[in-house]
Coordinates of N, CA and C in Angstrom, one line a residue:
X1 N 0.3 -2.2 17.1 CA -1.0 -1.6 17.3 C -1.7 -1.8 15.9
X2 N -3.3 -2.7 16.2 CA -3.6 -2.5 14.8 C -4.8 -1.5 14.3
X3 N -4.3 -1.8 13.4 CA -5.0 0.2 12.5 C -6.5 -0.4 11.9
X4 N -7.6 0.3 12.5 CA -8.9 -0.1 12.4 C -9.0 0.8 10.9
X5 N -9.4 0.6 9.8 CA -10.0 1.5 9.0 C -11.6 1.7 9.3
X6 N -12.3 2.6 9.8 CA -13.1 3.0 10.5 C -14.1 3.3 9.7
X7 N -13.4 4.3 8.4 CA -14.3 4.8 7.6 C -15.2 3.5 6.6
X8 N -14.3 2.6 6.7 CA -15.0 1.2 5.9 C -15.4 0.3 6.7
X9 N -16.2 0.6 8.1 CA -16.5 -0.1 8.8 C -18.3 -0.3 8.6
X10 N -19.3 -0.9 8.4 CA -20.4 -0.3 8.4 C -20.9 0.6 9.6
X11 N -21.7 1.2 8.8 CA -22.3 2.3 9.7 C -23.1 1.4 11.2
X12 N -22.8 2.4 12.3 CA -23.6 2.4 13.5 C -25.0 2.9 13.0
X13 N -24.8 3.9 12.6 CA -26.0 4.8 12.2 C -26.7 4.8 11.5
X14 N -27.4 3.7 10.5 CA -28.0 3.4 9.5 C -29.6 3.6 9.3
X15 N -30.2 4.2 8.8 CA -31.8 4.8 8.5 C -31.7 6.3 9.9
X16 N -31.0 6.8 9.4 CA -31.1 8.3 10.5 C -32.8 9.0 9.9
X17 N -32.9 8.5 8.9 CA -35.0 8.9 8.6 C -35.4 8.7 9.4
X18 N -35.2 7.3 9.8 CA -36.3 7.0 11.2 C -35.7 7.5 12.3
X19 N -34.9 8.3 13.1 CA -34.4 9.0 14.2 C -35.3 9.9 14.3
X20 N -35.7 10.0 15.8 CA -35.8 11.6 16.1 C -34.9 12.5 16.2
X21 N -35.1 13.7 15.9 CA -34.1 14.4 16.2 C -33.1 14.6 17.2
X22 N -33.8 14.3 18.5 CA -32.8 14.3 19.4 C -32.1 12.9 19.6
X23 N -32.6 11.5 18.8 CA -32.0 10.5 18.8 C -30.6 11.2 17.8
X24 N -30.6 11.9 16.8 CA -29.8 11.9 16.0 C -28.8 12.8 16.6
X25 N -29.5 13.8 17.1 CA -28.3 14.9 18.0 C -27.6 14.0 19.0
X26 N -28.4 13.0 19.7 CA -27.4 12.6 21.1 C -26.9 11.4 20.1
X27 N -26.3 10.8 19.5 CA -25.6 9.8 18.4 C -24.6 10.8 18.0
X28 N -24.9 12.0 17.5 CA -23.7 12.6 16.9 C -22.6 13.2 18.4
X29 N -23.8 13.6 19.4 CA -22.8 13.9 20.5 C -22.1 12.9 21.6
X30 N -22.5 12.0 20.8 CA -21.6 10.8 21.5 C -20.4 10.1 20.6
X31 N -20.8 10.3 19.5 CA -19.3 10.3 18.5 C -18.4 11.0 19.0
X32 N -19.0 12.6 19.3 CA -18.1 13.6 19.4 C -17.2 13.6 20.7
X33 N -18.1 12.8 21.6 CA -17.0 12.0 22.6 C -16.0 11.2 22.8
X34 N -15.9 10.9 21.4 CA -15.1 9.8 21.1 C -13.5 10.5 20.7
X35 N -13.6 11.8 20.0 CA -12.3 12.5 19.8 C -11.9 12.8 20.7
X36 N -11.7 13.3 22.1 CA -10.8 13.8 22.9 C -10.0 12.4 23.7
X37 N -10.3 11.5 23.5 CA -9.4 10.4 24.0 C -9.1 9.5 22.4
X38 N -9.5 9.9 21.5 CA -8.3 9.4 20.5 C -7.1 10.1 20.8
X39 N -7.5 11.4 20.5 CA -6.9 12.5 20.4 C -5.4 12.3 21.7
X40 N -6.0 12.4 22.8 CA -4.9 11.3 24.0 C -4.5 10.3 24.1
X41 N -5.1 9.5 23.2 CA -3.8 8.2 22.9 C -2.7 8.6 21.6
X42 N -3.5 9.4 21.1 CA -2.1 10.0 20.4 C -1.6 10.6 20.3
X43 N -1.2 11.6 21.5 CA -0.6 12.5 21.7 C 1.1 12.4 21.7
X44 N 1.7 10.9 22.6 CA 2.9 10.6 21.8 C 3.3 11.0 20.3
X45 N 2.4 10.4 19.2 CA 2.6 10.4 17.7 C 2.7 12.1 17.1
X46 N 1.5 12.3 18.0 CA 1.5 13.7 17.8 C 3.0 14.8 18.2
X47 N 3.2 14.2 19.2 CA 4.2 15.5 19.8 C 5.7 14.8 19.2
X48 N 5.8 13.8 18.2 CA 7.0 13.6 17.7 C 6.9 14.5 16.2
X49 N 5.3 14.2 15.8 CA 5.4 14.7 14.2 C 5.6 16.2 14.5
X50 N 4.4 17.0 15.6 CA 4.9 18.0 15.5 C 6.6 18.6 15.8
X51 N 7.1 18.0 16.8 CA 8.0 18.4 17.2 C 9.4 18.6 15.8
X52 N 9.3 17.2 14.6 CA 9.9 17.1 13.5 C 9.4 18.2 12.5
X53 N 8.4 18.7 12.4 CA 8.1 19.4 11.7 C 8.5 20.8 12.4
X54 N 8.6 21.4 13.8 CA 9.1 22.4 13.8 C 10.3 22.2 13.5
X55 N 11.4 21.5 13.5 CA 12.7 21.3 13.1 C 12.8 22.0 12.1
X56 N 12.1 21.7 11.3 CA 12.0 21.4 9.5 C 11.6 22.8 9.2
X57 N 10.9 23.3 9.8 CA 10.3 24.6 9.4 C 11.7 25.6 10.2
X58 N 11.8 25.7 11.1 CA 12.8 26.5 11.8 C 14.2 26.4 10.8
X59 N 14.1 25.2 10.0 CA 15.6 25.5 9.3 C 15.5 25.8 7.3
X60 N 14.0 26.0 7.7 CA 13.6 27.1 6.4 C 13.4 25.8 5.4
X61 N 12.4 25.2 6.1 CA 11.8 24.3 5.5 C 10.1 24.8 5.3
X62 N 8.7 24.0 4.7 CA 7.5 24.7 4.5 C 6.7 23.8 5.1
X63 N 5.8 24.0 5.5 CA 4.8 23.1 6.2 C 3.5 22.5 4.2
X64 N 3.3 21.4 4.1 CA 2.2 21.3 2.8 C 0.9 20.4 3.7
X65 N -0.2 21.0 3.2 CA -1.1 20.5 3.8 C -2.1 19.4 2.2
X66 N -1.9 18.6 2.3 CA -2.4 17.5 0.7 C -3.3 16.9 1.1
X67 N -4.6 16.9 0.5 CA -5.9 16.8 0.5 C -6.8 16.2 -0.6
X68 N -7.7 15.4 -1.0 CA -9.1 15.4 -1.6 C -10.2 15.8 -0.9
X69 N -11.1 16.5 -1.9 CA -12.0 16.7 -1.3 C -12.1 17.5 -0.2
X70 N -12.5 17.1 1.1 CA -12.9 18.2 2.4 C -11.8 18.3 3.1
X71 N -10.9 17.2 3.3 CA -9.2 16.8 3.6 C -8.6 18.3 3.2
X72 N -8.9 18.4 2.0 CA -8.1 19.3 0.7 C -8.4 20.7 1.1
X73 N -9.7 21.1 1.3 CA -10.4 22.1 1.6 C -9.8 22.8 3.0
X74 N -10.0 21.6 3.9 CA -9.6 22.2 5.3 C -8.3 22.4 5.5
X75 N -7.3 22.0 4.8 CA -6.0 22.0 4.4 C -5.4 23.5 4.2
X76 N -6.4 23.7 2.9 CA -6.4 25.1 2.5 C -6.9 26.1 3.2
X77 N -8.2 26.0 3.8 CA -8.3 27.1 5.0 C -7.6 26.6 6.1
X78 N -7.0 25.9 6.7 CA -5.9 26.1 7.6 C -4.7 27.4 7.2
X79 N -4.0 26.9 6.2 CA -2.9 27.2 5.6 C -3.6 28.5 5.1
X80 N -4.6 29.1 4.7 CA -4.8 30.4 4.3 C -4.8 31.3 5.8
X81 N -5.4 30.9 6.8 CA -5.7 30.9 8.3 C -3.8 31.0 8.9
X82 N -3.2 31.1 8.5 CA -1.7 30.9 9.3 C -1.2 32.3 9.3
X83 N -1.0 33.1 7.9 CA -0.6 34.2 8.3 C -1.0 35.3 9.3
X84 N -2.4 35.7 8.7 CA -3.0 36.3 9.9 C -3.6 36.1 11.6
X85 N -3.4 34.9 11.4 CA -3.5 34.3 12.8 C -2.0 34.1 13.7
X86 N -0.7 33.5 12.8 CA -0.1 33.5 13.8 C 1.5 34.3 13.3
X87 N 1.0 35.5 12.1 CA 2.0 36.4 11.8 C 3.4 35.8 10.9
X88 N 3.0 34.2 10.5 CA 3.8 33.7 9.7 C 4.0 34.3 8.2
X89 N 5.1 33.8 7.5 CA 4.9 34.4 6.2 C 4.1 33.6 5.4
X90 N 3.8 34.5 4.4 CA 2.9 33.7 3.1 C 3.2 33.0 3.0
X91 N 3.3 31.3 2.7 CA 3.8 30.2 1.6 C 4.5 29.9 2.5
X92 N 4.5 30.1 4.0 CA 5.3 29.1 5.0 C 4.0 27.9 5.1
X93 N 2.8 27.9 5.1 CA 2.3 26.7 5.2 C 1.6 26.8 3.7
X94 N 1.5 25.4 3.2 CA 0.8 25.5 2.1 C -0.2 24.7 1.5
X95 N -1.4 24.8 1.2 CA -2.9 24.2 1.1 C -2.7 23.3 -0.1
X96 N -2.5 22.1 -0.6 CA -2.9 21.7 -1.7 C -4.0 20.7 -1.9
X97 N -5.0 20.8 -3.1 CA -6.5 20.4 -3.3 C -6.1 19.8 -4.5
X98 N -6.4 18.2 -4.1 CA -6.5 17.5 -5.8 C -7.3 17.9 -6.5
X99 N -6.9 18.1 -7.9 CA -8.1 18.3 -8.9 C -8.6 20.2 -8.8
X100 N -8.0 20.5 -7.8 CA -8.3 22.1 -7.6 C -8.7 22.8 -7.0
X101 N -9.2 23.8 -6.1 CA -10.3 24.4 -6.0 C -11.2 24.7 -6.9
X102 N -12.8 24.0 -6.7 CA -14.2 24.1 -7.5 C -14.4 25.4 -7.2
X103 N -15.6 25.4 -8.3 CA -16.2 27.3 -8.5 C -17.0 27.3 -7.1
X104 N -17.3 26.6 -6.2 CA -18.1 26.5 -5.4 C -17.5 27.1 -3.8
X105 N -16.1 27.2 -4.3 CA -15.4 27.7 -3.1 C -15.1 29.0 -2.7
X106 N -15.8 30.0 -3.6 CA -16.1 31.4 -3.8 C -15.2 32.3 -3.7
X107 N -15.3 33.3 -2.7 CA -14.0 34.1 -2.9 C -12.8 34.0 -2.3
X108 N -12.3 32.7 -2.4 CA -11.0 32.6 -1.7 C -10.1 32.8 -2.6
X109 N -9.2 33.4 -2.1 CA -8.5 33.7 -2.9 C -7.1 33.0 -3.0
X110 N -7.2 32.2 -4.5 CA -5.7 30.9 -4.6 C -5.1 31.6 -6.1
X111 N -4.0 31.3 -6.2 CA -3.3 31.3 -7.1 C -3.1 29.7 -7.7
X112 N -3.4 30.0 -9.0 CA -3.3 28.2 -9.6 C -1.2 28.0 -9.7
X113 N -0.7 27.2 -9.2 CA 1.0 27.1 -10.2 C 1.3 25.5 -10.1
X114 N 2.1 25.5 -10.5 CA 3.2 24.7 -11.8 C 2.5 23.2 -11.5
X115 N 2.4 23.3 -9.8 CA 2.0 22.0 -9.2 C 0.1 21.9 -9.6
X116 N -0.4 22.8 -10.5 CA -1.6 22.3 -11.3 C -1.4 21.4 -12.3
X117 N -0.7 21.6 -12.4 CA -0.4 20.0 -13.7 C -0.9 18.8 -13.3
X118 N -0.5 18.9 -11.9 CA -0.2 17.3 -11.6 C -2.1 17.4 -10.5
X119 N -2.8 18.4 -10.5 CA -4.0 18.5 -10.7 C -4.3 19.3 -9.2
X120 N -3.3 19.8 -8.7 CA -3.5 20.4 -7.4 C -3.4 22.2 -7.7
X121 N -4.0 22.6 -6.6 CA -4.0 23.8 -6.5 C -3.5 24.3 -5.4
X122 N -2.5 25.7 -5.3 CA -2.3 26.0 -4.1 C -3.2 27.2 -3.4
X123 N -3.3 27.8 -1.9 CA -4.4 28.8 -1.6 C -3.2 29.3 -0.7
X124 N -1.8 29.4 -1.2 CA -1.3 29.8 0.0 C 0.0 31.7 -0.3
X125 N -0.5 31.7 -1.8 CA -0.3 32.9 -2.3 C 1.0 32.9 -3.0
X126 N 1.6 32.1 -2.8 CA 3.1 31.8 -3.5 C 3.4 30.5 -3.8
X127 N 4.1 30.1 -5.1 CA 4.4 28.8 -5.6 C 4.9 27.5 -4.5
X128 N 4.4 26.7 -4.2 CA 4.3 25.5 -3.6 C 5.7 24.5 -4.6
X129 N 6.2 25.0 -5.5 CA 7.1 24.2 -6.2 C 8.4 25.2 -7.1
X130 N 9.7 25.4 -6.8 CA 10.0 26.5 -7.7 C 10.4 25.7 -8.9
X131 N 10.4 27.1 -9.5 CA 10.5 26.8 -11.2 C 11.7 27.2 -12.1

């Protein structure tokens, strides 16, 4: 199977200035068409990784979620999102953001550890590395 890199493909969408609005809404909602059948061609890939990853976790292993940028971000609100949502413990899943969490990300609340060195931050309330 070969692997399109998508993001370096040129844009479909190029001068959205000149769009009407509703040219630009029905373009984005026809992208948005486009996820539920990726999504089902890879559902095989999917139901192996998850299925290894419950393994892994069930025998007291940690879920890490590794990111730049918005990757990184939504990584971390996932992984902040786990305990109260599905009663897991702290630091069973864990957010890491290259370079950090910026001041721009307000009041969330992360603990910086050991794995800041190497320029990451965790948001998942307990060390992502022991020491």
């Amino acid at each position: 199977m070969a692997f399109t890199k998508v993001t370096e493909q040129p844009s479909q969408y190029r001068h959205l200035e000149t769009m009407t609005v509703q040219e630009v809404l029905t373009n984005i909602n026809n992208e948005d068409k486009t996820v539920p059948l990726a999504v089902e061609k890879a559902i095989p890939q999917i139901t192996k990784l998850t299925a290894a990853i419950a393994d892994k976790m069930l025998a007291g292993g940690r879920l890490f979620y590794m990111g730049a940028g918005t990757s990184g971000r939504l990584g971390i609100l996932d992984a902040s999102e786990c305990p109260p949502t599905y009663g897991v413990p702290q630091g069973l899943v864990v957010g890491l953001i290259a370079g950090g969490i910026p001041p721009s990300a307000g009041p969330l609340k992360m603990r910086k550890t050991t794995a800041s060195r190497a320029g990451a931050t965790s948001c998942s309330g307990t060390s992502p590395i022991k020491t």
